[in-house]
Amino acid sequence: MRTVALVGADGAGKSSIARAVAHRLGSRARYLYMGVNLEQSTMMLPTTRLAMAIKRARGGRPRMPADWSGGAGAGSAGAGPGRWQLVREAYAGVRRVGWLAEEWYRALVASVYRRRGHLVIFDRHFLFDYYGAGRDDRPGQLLAARLHAALLRHFYPRPDLVICLDAPADVLHERKGEGEVESLERRRQEYLALSEVSPEFAVVDATQPLPAVVDQVTSLVRARTA
């Protein structure tokens, strides 16, 4: 086993735990952020880094769209086909192409780490963050989002082990103070449902104190790499 992904809804503590586990495992482990927050990532395409620098110079914040799942958004609910919809699809398509390049670049970095004999600890994972996109029960889903999710599901490298950091939605909301409890619960259930598509899947109670969660995750990883 060479790759482990820590996933879970916002507020589960993924980044803190992933970094702590990688540190605990020592020189053989490598931490790699696999999420959409460019400000949190230390590994990205040179073109992405340049775009970030330009945006910062202009006083903006480098970020991916808040609605990264590809929904139509609040201003366009119920909008039918037309010029505006075509513009939205074209714009979303261009952005997705750029983001696909970023995703595959990080997959390449992970592959290099593995070939050098390292154990890669993923903080989040693109495949599982986008896995629910394109489902029929998500109204207003853009075609670009559906295609993006399909490409990831069929072609993106999967981690050997997926560890879901789980906590009740109200606990997650209290920690982050963002979003709504209902949306956090939906995301939580989507992550738990990944057990159906991940042969090696474990759930860790993220309501425990941080050191206890780190201990448990580290033990799970060591047990599968022994």
Short mmCIF file of C-alpha atoms in Angstrom, two decimals:
data_model
loop_
_atom_site.label_atom_id
_atom_site.label_comp_id
_atom_site.label_asym_id
_atom_site.label_seq_id
_atom_site.Cartn_x
_atom_site.Cartn_y
_atom_site.Cartn_z
CA MET A 1 0.00 0.00 0.00
CA ARG A 2 1.42 3.34 -1.09
CA THR A 3 -1.41 5.90 -0.96
CA VAL A 4 -3.89 6.89 1.75
CA ALA A 5 -6.64 9.49 1.37
CA LEU A 6 -8.21 11.28 4.33
CA VAL A 7 -11.67 12.52 3.40
CA GLY A 8 -14.64 14.01 5.21
CA ALA A 9 -16.94 16.99 5.33
CA ASP A 10 -15.67 20.47 6.22
CA GLY A 11 -14.75 20.67 9.87
CA ALA A 12 -13.60 17.07 10.23
CA GLY A 13 -9.97 18.13 10.68
CA LYS A 14 -8.52 16.59 7.52
CA SER A 15 -5.55 18.91 7.03
CA SER A 16 -4.38 18.93 10.65
CA ILE A 17 -4.70 15.16 10.91
CA ALA A 18 -3.10 14.40 7.54
CA ARG A 19 -0.07 16.56 8.36
CA ALA A 20 0.25 15.05 11.84
CA VAL A 21 0.03 11.50 10.50
CA ALA A 22 2.64 12.18 7.82
CA HIS A 23 4.93 13.65 10.49
CA ARG A 24 4.31 10.67 12.77
CA LEU A 25 5.22 8.21 10.01
CA GLY A 26 8.54 9.93 9.45
CA SER A 27 10.72 10.29 6.36
CA ARG A 28 9.00 7.54 4.41
CA ALA A 29 5.74 9.53 4.26
CA ARG A 30 4.84 12.48 2.06
CA TYR A 31 1.91 14.85 2.62
CA LEU A 32 0.01 16.03 -0.46
CA TYR A 33 -2.96 18.39 -0.48
CA MET A 34 -5.56 17.21 -3.01
CA GLY A 35 -8.27 19.83 -2.56
CA VAL A 36 -9.54 22.92 -4.36
CA ASN A 37 -8.28 25.61 -1.97
CA LEU A 38 -5.29 27.03 -3.82
CA GLU A 39 -4.24 29.08 -0.81
CA GLN A 40 -3.75 25.87 1.14
CA SER A 41 -1.85 23.99 -1.55
CA THR A 42 1.94 23.93 -1.66
CA MET A 43 2.08 21.83 -4.85
CA MET A 44 0.60 23.20 -8.08
CA LEU A 45 1.31 23.83 -11.74
CA PRO A 46 3.66 26.75 -12.48
CA THR A 47 0.88 28.33 -14.55
CA THR A 48 -1.49 28.10 -11.58
CA ARG A 49 1.12 29.68 -9.32
CA LEU A 50 1.58 32.51 -11.82
CA ALA A 51 -2.17 33.09 -12.03
CA MET A 52 -2.32 33.23 -8.23
CA ALA A 53 0.48 35.79 -8.10
CA ILE A 54 -1.25 37.98 -10.68
CA LYS A 55 -4.55 37.80 -8.84
CA ARG A 56 -2.88 38.67 -5.53
CA ALA A 57 -1.13 41.63 -7.18
CA ARG A 58 -4.53 42.90 -8.24
CA GLY A 59 -5.85 42.59 -4.71
CA GLY A 60 -7.92 39.45 -5.26
CA ARG A 61 -7.96 36.09 -3.51
CA PRO A 62 -6.84 33.03 -5.48
CA ARG A 63 -9.60 30.50 -5.10
CA MET A 64 -11.64 28.00 -7.03
CA PRO A 65 -15.35 28.71 -7.50
CA ALA A 66 -17.29 28.31 -4.28
CA ASP A 67 -19.78 26.07 -6.07
CA TRP A 68 -17.12 23.60 -7.16
CA SER A 69 -19.67 20.80 -7.59
CA GLY A 70 -20.91 22.53 -10.71
CA GLY A 71 -24.44 23.47 -9.71
CA ALA A 72 -26.22 26.22 -11.52
CA GLY A 73 -26.30 28.41 -8.42
CA ALA A 74 -28.90 30.54 -6.79
CA GLY A 75 -29.32 33.09 -9.53
CA SER A 76 -30.15 30.63 -12.28
CA ALA A 77 -32.42 28.02 -10.75
CA GLY A 78 -34.89 26.87 -13.30
CA ALA A 79 -33.13 28.64 -16.16
CA GLY A 80 -33.76 26.88 -19.41
CA PRO A 81 -31.56 26.54 -22.52
CA GLY A 82 -30.55 29.81 -24.10
CA ARG A 83 -27.68 32.17 -24.73
CA TRP A 84 -26.94 32.66 -21.02
CA GLN A 85 -26.88 28.92 -20.40
CA LEU A 86 -24.48 28.41 -23.31
CA VAL A 87 -22.20 31.11 -21.92
CA ARG A 88 -22.25 29.45 -18.50
CA GLU A 89 -21.46 26.05 -20.00
CA ALA A 90 -18.60 27.44 -22.09
CA TYR A 91 -17.10 29.33 -19.15
CA ALA A 92 -17.42 26.31 -16.86
CA GLY A 93 -15.87 24.08 -19.51
CA VAL A 94 -12.79 26.28 -19.86
CA ARG A 95 -12.31 26.40 -16.10
CA ARG A 96 -12.71 22.64 -15.80
CA VAL A 97 -10.03 22.01 -18.41
CA GLY A 98 -7.60 24.12 -16.41
CA TRP A 99 -8.54 22.40 -13.19
CA LEU A 100 -8.20 18.93 -14.77
CA ALA A 101 -4.61 19.85 -15.64
CA GLU A 102 -4.04 20.79 -11.99
CA GLU A 103 -5.58 17.52 -10.78
CA TRP A 104 -3.44 15.39 -13.07
CA TYR A 105 -0.32 17.33 -12.14
CA ARG A 106 -0.82 16.44 -8.50
CA ALA A 107 -1.52 12.82 -9.48
CA LEU A 108 1.84 12.87 -11.28
CA VAL A 109 3.56 14.22 -8.17
CA ALA A 110 2.00 11.42 -6.12
CA SER A 111 3.20 8.88 -8.68
CA VAL A 112 6.76 10.19 -8.42
CA TYR A 113 6.61 9.90 -4.63
CA ARG A 114 5.35 6.32 -4.89
CA ARG A 115 8.06 5.33 -7.36
CA ARG A 116 10.63 6.63 -4.90
CA GLY A 117 9.21 4.33 -2.24
CA HIS A 118 7.28 6.91 -0.23
CA LEU A 119 3.88 6.49 1.38
CA VAL A 120 1.65 9.35 0.23
CA ILE A 121 -0.89 10.83 2.65
CA PHE A 122 -3.58 12.68 0.70
CA ASP A 123 -5.33 15.56 2.43
CA ARG A 124 -8.69 15.20 0.66
CA HIS A 125 -8.95 13.62 -2.79
CA PHE A 126 -10.32 15.11 -5.99
CA LEU A 127 -12.07 11.92 -7.05
CA PHE A 128 -14.09 11.66 -3.86
CA ASP A 129 -14.71 15.38 -3.44
CA TYR A 130 -16.33 15.45 -6.88
CA TYR A 131 -17.75 11.92 -6.83
CA GLY A 132 -21.31 13.05 -6.18
CA ALA A 133 -21.27 15.65 -8.97
CA GLY A 134 -23.36 14.83 -12.00
CA ARG A 135 -25.96 12.82 -10.13
CA ASP A 136 -29.52 12.98 -11.37
CA ASP A 137 -30.80 14.29 -8.02
CA ARG A 138 -28.79 17.50 -8.34
CA PRO A 139 -30.92 19.96 -10.31
CA GLY A 140 -29.21 22.54 -12.49
CA GLN A 141 -26.01 20.51 -12.78
CA LEU A 142 -23.83 21.89 -15.57
CA LEU A 143 -22.68 19.56 -18.32
CA ALA A 144 -19.07 20.49 -17.58
CA ALA A 145 -19.48 19.26 -14.00
CA ARG A 146 -21.00 15.97 -15.14
CA LEU A 147 -18.20 15.34 -17.62
CA HIS A 148 -15.56 16.31 -15.08
CA ALA A 149 -16.95 13.89 -12.50
CA ALA A 150 -17.20 11.11 -15.10
CA LEU A 151 -13.56 11.58 -16.15
CA LEU A 152 -12.41 11.39 -12.55
CA ARG A 153 -14.52 8.30 -11.81
CA HIS A 154 -13.22 6.40 -14.82
CA PHE A 155 -9.60 7.51 -15.16
CA TYR A 156 -8.22 9.25 -12.06
CA PRO A 157 -5.86 7.13 -9.91
CA ARG A 158 -7.55 5.85 -6.75
CA PRO A 159 -5.85 5.66 -3.35
CA ASP A 160 -5.12 2.27 -1.84
CA LEU A 161 -6.87 3.18 1.41
CA VAL A 162 -9.62 5.71 2.12
CA ILE A 163 -10.13 6.91 5.69
CA CYS A 164 -13.28 8.91 6.35
CA LEU A 165 -13.09 11.31 9.28
CA ASP A 166 -16.68 11.38 10.46
CA ALA A 167 -18.58 13.59 12.88
CA PRO A 168 -22.23 14.67 13.21
CA ALA A 169 -23.19 17.61 11.04
CA ASP A 170 -23.96 19.87 14.00
CA VAL A 171 -20.48 19.25 15.40
CA LEU A 172 -18.91 20.06 12.02
CA HIS A 173 -20.95 23.24 11.75
CA GLU A 174 -19.95 24.36 15.23
CA ARG A 175 -16.28 23.88 14.38
CA LYS A 176 -16.28 25.75 11.07
CA GLY A 177 -19.21 28.11 11.46
CA GLU A 178 -19.78 27.92 7.71
CA GLY A 179 -22.54 26.55 5.50
CA GLU A 180 -25.70 24.91 6.76
CA VAL A 181 -26.17 21.84 8.92
CA GLU A 182 -28.34 20.23 6.23
CA SER A 183 -25.72 20.62 3.51
CA LEU A 184 -22.99 19.33 5.81
CA GLU A 185 -25.10 16.27 6.57
CA ARG A 186 -25.56 15.61 2.85
CA ARG A 187 -21.82 15.83 2.29
CA ARG A 188 -21.20 13.63 5.31
CA GLN A 189 -23.48 10.93 3.91
CA GLU A 190 -21.82 11.19 0.50
CA TYR A 191 -18.43 10.52 2.06
CA LEU A 192 -19.73 7.60 4.11
CA ALA A 193 -21.26 6.12 0.95
CA LEU A 194 -17.78 5.91 -0.57
CA SER A 195 -17.44 2.60 1.26
CA GLU A 196 -19.45 1.14 -1.63
CA VAL A 197 -16.80 2.08 -4.20
CA SER A 198 -13.61 1.81 -2.11
CA PRO A 199 -12.47 -1.75 -1.30
CA GLU A 200 -10.21 -0.48 1.49
CA PHE A 201 -12.33 1.94 3.51
CA ALA A 202 -12.32 2.87 7.19
CA VAL A 203 -14.28 5.32 9.31
CA VAL A 204 -12.68 7.17 12.22
CA ASP A 205 -14.66 9.10 14.82
CA ALA A 206 -13.52 12.70 14.36
CA THR A 207 -15.28 13.89 17.51
CA GLN A 208 -12.41 12.45 19.56
CA PRO A 209 -9.57 14.71 20.71
CA LEU A 210 -7.10 15.41 17.90
CA PRO A 211 -4.26 13.27 19.35
CA ALA A 212 -6.62 10.29 19.62
CA VAL A 213 -7.72 10.67 16.00
CA VAL A 214 -4.10 10.95 14.85
CA ASP A 215 -3.22 7.82 16.83
CA GLN A 216 -6.08 5.85 15.31
CA VAL A 217 -5.39 6.93 11.75
CA THR A 218 -1.68 6.23 12.14
CA SER A 219 -2.44 2.76 13.49
CA LEU A 220 -4.73 2.02 10.54
CA VAL A 221 -2.03 3.04 8.08
CA ARG A 222 0.71 1.09 9.83
CA ALA A 223 -1.46 -2.02 10.06
CA ARG A 224 -1.91 -2.02 6.29
CA THR A 225 1.72 -1.31 5.47
CA ALA A 226 3.28 -3.74 7.91
#
